mmCIF file of C-alpha atoms in Angstrom:
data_model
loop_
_atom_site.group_PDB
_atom_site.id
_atom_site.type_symbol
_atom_site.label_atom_id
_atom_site.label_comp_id
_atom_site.label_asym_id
_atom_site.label_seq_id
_atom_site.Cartn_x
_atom_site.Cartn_y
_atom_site.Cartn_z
ATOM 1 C CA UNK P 1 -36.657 -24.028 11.665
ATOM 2 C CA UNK P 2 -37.661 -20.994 13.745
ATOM 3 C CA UNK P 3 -35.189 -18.516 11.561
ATOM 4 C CA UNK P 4 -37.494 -19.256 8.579
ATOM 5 C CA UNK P 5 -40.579 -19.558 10.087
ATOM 6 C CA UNK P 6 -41.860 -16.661 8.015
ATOM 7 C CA UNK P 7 -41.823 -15.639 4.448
ATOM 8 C CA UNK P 8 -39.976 -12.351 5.809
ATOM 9 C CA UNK P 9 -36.865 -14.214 7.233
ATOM 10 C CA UNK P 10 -36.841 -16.253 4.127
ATOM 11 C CA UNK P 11 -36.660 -13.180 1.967
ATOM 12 C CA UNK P 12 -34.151 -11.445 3.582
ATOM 13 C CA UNK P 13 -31.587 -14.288 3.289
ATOM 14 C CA UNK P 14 -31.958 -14.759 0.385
ATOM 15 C CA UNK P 15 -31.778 -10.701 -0.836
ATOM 16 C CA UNK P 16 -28.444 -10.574 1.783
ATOM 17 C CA UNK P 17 -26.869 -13.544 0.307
ATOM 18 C CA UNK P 18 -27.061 -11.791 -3.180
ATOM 19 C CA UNK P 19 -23.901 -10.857 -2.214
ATOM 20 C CA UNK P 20 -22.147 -13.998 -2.904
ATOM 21 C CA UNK P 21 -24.382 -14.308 -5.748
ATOM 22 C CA UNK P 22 -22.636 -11.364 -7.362
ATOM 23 C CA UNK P 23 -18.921 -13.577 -6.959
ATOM 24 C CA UNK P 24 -20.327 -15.678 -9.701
ATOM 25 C CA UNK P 25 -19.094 -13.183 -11.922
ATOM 26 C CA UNK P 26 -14.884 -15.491 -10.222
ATOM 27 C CA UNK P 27 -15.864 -18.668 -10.420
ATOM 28 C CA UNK P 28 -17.161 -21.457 -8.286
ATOM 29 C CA UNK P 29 -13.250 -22.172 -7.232
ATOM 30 C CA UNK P 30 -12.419 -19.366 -6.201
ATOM 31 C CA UNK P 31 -9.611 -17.827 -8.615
ATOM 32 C CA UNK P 32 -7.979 -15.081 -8.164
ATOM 33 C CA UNK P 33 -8.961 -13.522 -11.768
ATOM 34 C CA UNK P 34 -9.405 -9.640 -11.505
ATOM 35 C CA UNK P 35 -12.162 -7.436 -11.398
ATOM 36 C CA UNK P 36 -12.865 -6.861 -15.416
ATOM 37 C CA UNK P 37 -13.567 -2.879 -15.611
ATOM 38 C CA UNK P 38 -15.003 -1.168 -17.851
ATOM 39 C CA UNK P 39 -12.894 1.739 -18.285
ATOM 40 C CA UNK P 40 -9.287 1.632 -18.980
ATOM 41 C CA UNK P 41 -6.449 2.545 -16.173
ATOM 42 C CA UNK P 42 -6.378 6.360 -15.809
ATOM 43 C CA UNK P 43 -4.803 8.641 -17.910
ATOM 44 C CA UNK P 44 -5.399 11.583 -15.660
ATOM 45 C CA UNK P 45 -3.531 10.409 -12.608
ATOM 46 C CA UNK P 46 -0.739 9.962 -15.027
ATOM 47 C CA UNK P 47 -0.684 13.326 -16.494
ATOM 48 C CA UNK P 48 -1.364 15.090 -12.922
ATOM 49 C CA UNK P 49 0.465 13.806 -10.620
ATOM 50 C CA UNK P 50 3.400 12.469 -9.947
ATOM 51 C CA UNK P 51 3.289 8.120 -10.363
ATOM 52 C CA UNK P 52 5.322 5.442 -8.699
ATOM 53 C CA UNK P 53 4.037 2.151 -9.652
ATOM 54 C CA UNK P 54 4.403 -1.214 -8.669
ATOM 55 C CA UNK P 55 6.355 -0.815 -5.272
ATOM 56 C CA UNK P 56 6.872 -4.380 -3.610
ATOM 57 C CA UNK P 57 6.099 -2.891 0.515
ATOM 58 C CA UNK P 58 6.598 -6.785 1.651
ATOM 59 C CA UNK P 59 6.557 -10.650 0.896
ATOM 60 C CA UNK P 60 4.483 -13.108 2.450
ATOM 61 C CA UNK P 61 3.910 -17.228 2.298
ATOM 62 C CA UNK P 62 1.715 -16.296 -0.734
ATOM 63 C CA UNK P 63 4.243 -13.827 -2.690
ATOM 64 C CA UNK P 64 5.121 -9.877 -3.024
ATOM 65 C CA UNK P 65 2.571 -7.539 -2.461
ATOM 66 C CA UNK P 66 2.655 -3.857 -4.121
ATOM 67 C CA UNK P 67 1.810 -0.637 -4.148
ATOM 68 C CA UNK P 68 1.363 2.575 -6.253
ATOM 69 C CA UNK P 69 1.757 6.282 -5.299
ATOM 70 C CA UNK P 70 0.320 9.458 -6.538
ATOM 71 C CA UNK P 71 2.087 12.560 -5.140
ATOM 72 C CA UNK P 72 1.302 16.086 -5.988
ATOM 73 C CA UNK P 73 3.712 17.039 -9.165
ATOM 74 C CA UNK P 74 6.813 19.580 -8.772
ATOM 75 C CA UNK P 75 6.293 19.223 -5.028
ATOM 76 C CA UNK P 76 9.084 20.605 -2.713
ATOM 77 C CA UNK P 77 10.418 18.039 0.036
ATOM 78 C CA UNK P 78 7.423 19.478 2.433
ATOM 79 C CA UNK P 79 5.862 16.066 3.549
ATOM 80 C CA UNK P 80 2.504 15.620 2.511
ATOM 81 C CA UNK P 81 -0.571 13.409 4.367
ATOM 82 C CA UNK P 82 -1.771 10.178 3.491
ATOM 83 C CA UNK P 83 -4.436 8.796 2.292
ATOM 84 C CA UNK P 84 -4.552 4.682 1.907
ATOM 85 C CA UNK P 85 -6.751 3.594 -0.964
ATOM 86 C CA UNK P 86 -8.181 -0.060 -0.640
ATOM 87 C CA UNK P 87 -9.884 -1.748 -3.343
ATOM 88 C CA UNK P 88 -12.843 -3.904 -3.284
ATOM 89 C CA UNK P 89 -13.371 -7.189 -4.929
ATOM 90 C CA UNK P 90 -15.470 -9.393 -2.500
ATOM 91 C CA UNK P 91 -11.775 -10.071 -0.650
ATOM 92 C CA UNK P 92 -11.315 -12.935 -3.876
ATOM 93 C CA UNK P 93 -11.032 -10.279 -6.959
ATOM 94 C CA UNK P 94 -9.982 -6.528 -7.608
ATOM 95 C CA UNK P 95 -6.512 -4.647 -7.358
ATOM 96 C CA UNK P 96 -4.942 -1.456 -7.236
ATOM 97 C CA UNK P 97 -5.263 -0.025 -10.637
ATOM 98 C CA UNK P 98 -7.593 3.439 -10.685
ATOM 99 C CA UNK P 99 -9.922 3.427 -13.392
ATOM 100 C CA UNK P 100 -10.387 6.053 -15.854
ATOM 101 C CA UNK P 101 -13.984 7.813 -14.985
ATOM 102 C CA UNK P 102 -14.465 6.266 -11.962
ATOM 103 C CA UNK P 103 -15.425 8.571 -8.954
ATOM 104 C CA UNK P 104 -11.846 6.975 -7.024
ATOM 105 C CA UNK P 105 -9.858 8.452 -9.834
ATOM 106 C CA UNK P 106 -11.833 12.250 -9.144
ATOM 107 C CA UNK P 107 -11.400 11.613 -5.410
ATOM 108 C CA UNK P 108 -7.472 10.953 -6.124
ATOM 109 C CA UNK P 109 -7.074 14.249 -8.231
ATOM 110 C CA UNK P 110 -9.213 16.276 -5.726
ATOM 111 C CA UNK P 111 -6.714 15.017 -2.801
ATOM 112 C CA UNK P 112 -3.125 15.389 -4.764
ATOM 113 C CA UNK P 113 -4.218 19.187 -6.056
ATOM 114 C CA UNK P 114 -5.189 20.189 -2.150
ATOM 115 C CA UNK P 115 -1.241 18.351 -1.724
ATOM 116 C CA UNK P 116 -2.168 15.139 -0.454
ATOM 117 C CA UNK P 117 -0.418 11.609 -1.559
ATOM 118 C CA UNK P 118 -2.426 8.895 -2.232
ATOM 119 C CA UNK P 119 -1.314 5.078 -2.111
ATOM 120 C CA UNK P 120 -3.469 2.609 -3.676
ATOM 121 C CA UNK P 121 -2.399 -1.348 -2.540
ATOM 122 C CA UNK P 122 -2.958 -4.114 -3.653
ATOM 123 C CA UNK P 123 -3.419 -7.235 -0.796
ATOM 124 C CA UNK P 124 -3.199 -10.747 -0.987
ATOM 125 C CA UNK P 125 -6.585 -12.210 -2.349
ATOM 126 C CA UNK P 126 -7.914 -15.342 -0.558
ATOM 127 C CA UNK P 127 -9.161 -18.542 -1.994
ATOM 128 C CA UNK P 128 -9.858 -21.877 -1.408
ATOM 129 C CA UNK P 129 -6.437 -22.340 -0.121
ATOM 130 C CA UNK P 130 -5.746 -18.688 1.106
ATOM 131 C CA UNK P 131 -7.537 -17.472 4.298
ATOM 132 C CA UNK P 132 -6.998 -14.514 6.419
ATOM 133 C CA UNK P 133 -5.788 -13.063 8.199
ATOM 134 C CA UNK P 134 -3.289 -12.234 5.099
ATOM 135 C CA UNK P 135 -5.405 -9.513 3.664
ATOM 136 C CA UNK P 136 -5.771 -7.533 6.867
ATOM 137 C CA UNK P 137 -1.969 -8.240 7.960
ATOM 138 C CA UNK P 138 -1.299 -7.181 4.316
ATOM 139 C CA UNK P 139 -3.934 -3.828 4.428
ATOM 140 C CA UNK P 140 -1.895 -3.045 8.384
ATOM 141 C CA UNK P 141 1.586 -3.886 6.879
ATOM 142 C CA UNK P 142 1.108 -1.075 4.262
ATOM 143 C CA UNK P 143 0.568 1.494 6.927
ATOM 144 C CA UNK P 144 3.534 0.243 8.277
ATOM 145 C CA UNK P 145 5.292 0.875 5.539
ATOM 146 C CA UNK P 146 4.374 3.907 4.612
ATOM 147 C CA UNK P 147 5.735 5.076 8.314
ATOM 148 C CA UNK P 148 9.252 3.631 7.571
ATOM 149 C CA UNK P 149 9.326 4.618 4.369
ATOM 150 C CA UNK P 150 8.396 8.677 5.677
ATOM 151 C CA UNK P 151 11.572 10.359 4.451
ATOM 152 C CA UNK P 152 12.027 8.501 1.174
ATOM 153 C CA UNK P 153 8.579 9.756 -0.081
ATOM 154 C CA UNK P 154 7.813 12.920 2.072
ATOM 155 C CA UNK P 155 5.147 11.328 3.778
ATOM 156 C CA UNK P 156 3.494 12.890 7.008
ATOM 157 C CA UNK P 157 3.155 10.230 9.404
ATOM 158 C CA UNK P 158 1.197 12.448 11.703
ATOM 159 C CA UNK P 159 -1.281 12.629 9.126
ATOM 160 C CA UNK P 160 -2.821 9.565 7.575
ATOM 161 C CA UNK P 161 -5.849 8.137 6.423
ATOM 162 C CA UNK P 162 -7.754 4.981 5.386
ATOM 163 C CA UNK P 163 -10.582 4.702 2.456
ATOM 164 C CA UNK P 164 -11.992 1.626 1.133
ATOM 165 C CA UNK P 165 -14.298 0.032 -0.718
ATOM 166 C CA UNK P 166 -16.938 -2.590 -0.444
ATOM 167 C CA UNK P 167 -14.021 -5.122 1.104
ATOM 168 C CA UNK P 168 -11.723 -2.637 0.656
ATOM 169 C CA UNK P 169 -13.614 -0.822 3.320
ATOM 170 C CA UNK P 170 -13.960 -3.989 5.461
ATOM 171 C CA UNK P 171 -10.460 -4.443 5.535
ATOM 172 C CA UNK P 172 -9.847 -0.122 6.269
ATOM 173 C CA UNK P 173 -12.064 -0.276 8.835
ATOM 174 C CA UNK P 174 -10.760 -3.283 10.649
ATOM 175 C CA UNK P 175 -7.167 -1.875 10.497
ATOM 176 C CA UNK P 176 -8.292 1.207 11.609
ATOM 177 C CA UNK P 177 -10.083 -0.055 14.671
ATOM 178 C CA UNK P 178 -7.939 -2.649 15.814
ATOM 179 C CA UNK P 179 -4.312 -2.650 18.108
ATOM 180 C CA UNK P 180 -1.130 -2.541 16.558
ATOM 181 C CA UNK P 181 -0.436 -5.957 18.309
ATOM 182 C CA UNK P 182 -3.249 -7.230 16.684
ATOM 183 C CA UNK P 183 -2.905 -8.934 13.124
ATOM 184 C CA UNK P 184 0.649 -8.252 12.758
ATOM 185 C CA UNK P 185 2.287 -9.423 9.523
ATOM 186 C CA UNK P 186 6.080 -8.811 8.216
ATOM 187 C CA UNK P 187 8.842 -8.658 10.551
ATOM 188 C CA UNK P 188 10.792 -6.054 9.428
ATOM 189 C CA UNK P 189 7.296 -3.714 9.642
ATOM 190 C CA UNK P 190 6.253 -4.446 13.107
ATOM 191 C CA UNK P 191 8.344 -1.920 14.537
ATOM 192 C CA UNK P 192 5.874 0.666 12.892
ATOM 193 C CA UNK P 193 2.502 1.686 13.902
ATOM 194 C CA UNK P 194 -0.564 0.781 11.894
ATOM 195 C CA UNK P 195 -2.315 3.807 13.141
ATOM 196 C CA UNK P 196 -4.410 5.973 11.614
ATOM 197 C CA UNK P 197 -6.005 9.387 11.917
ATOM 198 C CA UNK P 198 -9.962 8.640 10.420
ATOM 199 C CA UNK P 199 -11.264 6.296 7.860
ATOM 200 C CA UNK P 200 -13.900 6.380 5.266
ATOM 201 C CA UNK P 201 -16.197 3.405 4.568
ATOM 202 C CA UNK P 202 -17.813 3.233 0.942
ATOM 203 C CA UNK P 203 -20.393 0.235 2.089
ATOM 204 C CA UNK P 204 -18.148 -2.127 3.434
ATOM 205 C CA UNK P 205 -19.286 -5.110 5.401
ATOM 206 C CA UNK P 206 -18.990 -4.608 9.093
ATOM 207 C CA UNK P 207 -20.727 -8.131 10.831
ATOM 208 C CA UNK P 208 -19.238 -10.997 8.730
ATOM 209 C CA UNK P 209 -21.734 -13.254 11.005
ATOM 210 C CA UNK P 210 -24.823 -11.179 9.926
ATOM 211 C CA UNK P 211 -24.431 -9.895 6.345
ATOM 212 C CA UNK P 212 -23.400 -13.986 5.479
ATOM 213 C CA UNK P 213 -25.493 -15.585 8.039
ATOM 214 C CA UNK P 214 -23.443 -17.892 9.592
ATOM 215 C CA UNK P 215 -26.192 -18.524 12.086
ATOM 216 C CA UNK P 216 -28.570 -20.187 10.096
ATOM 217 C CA UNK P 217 -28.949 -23.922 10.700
ATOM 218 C CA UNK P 218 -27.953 -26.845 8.433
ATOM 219 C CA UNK P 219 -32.029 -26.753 8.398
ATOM 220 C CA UNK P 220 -32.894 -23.323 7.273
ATOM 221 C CA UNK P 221 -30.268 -23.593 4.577
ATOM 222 C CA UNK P 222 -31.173 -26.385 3.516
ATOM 223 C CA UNK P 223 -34.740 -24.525 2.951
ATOM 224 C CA UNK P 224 -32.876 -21.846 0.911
ATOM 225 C CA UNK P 225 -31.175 -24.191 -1.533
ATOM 226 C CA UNK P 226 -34.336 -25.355 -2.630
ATOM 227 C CA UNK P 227 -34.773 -21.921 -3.994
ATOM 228 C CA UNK P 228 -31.253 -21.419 -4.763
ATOM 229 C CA UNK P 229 -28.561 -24.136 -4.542
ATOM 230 C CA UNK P 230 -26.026 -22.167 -6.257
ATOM 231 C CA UNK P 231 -26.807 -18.900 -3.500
ATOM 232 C CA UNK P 232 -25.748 -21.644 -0.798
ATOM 233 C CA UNK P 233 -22.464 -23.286 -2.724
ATOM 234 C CA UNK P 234 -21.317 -19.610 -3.138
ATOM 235 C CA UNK P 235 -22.213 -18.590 0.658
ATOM 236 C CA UNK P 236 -20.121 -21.799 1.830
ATOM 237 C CA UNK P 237 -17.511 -21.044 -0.926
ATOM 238 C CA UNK P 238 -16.811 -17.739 0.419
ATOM 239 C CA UNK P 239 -17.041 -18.824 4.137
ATOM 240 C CA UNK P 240 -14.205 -20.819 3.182
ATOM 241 C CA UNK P 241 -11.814 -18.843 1.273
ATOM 242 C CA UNK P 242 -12.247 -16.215 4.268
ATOM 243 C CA UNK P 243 -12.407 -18.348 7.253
ATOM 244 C CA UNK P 244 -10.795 -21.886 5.652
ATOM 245 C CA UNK P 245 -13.129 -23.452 7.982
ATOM 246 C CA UNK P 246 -16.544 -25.446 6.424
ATOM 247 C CA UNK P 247 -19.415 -24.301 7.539
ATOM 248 C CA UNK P 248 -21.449 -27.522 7.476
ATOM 249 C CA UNK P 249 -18.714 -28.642 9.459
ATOM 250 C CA UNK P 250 -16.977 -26.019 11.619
ATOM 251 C CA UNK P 251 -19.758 -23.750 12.307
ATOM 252 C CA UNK P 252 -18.738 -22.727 15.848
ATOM 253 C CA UNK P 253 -15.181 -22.049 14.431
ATOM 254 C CA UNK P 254 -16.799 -19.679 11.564
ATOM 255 C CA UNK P 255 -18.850 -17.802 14.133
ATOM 256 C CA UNK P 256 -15.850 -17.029 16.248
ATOM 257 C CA UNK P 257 -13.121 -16.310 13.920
ATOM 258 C CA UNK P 258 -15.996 -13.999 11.546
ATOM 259 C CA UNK P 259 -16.296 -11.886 15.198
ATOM 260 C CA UNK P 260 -12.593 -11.693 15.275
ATOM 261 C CA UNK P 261 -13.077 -9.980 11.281
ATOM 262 C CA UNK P 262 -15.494 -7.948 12.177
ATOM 263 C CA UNK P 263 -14.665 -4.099 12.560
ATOM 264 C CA UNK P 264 -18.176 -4.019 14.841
ATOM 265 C CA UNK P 265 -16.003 -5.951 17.732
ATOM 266 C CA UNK P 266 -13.601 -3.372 18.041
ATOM 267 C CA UNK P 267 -15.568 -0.379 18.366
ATOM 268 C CA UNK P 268 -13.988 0.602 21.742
ATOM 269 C CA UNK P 269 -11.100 1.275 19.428
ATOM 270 C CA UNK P 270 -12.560 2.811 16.985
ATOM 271 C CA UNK P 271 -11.360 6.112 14.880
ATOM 272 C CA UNK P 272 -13.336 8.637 13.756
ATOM 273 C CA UNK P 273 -15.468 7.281 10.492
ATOM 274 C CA UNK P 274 -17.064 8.682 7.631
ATOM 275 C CA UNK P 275 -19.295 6.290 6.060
ATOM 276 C CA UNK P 276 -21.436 6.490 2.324
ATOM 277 C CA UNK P 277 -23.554 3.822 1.366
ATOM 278 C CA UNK P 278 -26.855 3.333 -1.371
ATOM 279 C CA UNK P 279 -30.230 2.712 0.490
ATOM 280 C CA UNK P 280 -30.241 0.275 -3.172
ATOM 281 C CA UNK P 281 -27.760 -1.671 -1.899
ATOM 282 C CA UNK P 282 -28.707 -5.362 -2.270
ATOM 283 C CA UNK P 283 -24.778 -6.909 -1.851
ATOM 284 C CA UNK P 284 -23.861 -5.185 1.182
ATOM 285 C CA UNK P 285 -27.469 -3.717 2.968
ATOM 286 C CA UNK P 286 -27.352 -0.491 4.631
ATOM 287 C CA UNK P 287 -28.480 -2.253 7.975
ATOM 288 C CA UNK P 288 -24.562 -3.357 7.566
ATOM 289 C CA UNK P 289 -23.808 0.643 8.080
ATOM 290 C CA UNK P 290 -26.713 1.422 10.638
ATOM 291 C CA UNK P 291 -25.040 -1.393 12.749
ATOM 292 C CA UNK P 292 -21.663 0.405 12.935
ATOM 293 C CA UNK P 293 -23.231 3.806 13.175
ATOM 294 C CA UNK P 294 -25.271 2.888 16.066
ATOM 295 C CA UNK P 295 -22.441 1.165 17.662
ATOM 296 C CA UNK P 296 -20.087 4.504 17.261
ATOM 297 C CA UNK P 297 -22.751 6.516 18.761
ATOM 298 C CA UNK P 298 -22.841 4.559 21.583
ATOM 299 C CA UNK P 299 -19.712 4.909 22.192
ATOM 300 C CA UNK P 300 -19.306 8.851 21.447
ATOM 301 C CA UNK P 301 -17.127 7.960 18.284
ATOM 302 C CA UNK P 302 -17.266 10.902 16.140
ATOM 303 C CA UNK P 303 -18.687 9.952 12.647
ATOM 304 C CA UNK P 304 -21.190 10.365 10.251
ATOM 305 C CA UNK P 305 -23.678 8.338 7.912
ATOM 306 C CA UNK P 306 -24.414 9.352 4.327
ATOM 307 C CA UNK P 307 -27.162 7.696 2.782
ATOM 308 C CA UNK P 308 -26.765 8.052 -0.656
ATOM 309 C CA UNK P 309 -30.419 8.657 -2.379
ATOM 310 C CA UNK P 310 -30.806 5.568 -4.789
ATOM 311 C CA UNK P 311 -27.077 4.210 -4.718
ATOM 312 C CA UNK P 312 -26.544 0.468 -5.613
ATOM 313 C CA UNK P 313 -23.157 -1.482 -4.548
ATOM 314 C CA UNK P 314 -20.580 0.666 -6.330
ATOM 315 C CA UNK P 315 -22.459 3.614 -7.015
ATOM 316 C CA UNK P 316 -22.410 2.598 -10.534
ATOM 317 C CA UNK P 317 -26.033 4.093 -11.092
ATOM 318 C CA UNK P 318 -25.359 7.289 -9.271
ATOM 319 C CA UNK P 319 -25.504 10.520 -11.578
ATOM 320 C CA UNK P 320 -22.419 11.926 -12.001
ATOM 321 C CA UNK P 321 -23.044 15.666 -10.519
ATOM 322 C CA UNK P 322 -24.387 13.786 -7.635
ATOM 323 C CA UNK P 323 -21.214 11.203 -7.213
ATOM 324 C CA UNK P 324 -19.051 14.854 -7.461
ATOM 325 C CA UNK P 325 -20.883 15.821 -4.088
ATOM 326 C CA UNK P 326 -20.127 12.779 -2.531
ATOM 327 C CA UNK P 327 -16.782 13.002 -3.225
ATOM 328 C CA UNK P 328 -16.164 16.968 -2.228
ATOM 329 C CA UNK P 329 -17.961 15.381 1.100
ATOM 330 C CA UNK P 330 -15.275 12.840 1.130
ATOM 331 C CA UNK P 331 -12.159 15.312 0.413
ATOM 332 C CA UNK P 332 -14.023 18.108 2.288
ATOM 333 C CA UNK P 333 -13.865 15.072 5.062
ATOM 334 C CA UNK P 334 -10.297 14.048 4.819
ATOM 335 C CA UNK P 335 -9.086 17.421 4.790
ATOM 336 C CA UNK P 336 -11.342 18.283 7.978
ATOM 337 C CA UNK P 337 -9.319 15.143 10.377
ATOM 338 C CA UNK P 338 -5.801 17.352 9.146
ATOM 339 C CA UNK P 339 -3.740 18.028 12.535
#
């Protein structure tokens, strides 16, 4: 009872587990039904640069997992760097296509014409029935690949990158921070590095345990549901897919496996970090960005915070002259961590 001894606490759940709220857009089961955009798939990247789609990098339990490219066109065989595009989706939705008029398709074009290549995956999606660690062996395995893979494409392994969003960004950052012995996944890829140069976060969950509140008691959510049954189901639906563990039931097991996911317990291993996220944010709340900031600082990781004025999950309200700052920031960024 004592986390919702106040009208506060109670509030704040509730607004944080909005979140989960916004899955209802799946379904209650979990299925693995895509992101519907908007916008069509990009035209642009298809006229500008040079495409190769639908590249199988590996096979796991759950099936083949792919990739696309965009390379600079009527390149010579000078490698280029990498940068590793990783969708969001709430880790249950979402793939690798770029849509047309998005800010990730200006970001893309920015990077190829300054002679950057730019590999958007996909990763395996979880569900009532898929768990991780698959997604982050998956997001690691494509680093992988793209090292053994360096001659084939003209990559240049001494230069690449992460960028993610929402749990893209999750999964970026936790690759990023953590060892190469850690969440290995194919085989024939382990010989490779999953090391990176930098990463940037578009507001990406960093605490599993605090941004779902897997500390709450069977009490205090039992509290919420009587404002919102359906914000609970969805809370213990997701804790599922992610952990496969039931929270009513295995909360000690959720707790510790969420700090294992959590790019906030690797800090000591961090990389430098760029990170942009709304102060409107009510899916993923900037606190989830002042945690990791404050954590870097600590420990004299270099990396900034960008608070962007007004900026909802997405930055689907942000005007566009404003969204073309952020992402000049971004490229300006990328091209900065360049050895």
């Amino acid at each position: 009872m004592k986390s919702f001894n106040n009208h506060t606490t109670l509030y704040r759940f509730l607004l944080n587990l909005f979140f989960v709220l916004s899955l209802s857009a799946f379904n209650l089961n979990f299925s693995q039904n895509q992101i519907q955009s908007q916008t069509p798939k990009s035209i642009l990247l298809q006229e500008k640069t040079t495409v190769s789609e639908n590249i199988f990098y590996k096979t796991n339990k759950e099936g083949s997992v792919a990739l696309d490219i965009y390379s600079p066109k009527n390149s010579s065989d000078e490698k280029h760097p990498v940068l590793i595009y990783v969708h969001g989706g709430g880790w249950i939705g979402g793939d690798k296509v770029i849509h047309a008029d998005s800010y990730i398709e200006n970001m893309i074009l920015k990077l190829v014409e300054k002679e950057y290549t730019v590999v958007s995956i996909n990763y395996t999606l979880v569900n009532k029935d898929v768990h991780f660690p698959l997604p982050i062996q998956d997001t690691k395995d494509a680093i992988r690949w793209v090292r053994k893979n360096a001659d084939k494409y003209h990559f240049d392994t001494n230069n690449i990158g992460l960028f993610g969003a929402s749990a893209g960004a999750h999964l970026s950052l936790l690759a990023a921070y953590t060892e190469d012995n850690e969440f290995v996944g194919a085989p024939e890829l382990s010989p490779y590095s999953a090391k990176v140069n930098y990463v940037v976060n578009n507001f990406g969950p960093t605490d599993l345990n605090k941004l779902l509140h897997t500390r709450v008691g069977n009490v205090g959510a039992f509290f919420v549901s009587l404002f919102s049954k359906k914000i609970v189901d969805l809370r213990d639906k997701l804790i599922l897919g992610i952990s496969g563990y039931d929270i009513k039931k295995d909360k000690r097991k959720v707790i510790d496996y969420f700090k294992t996911l959590s790019p906030v317990t690797y800090i000591d291993n961090a990389t430098p970090t760029l990170i942009l996220q709304g102060n409107k944010d009510k899916i993923v709340p900037l606190k989830q960005s002042e945690i990791l900031k404050r954590k870097l600082d600590k420990k004299d990781i270099k990396n900034k915070l960008t608070i962007v004025e007004g900026g909802i999950h997405g930055f689907g309200t942000t005007d566009k002259s404003y969204l073309n700052r952020l992402v000049d920031e971004m490229v300006d960024y990328i091209v900065s961590q360049k050895k």
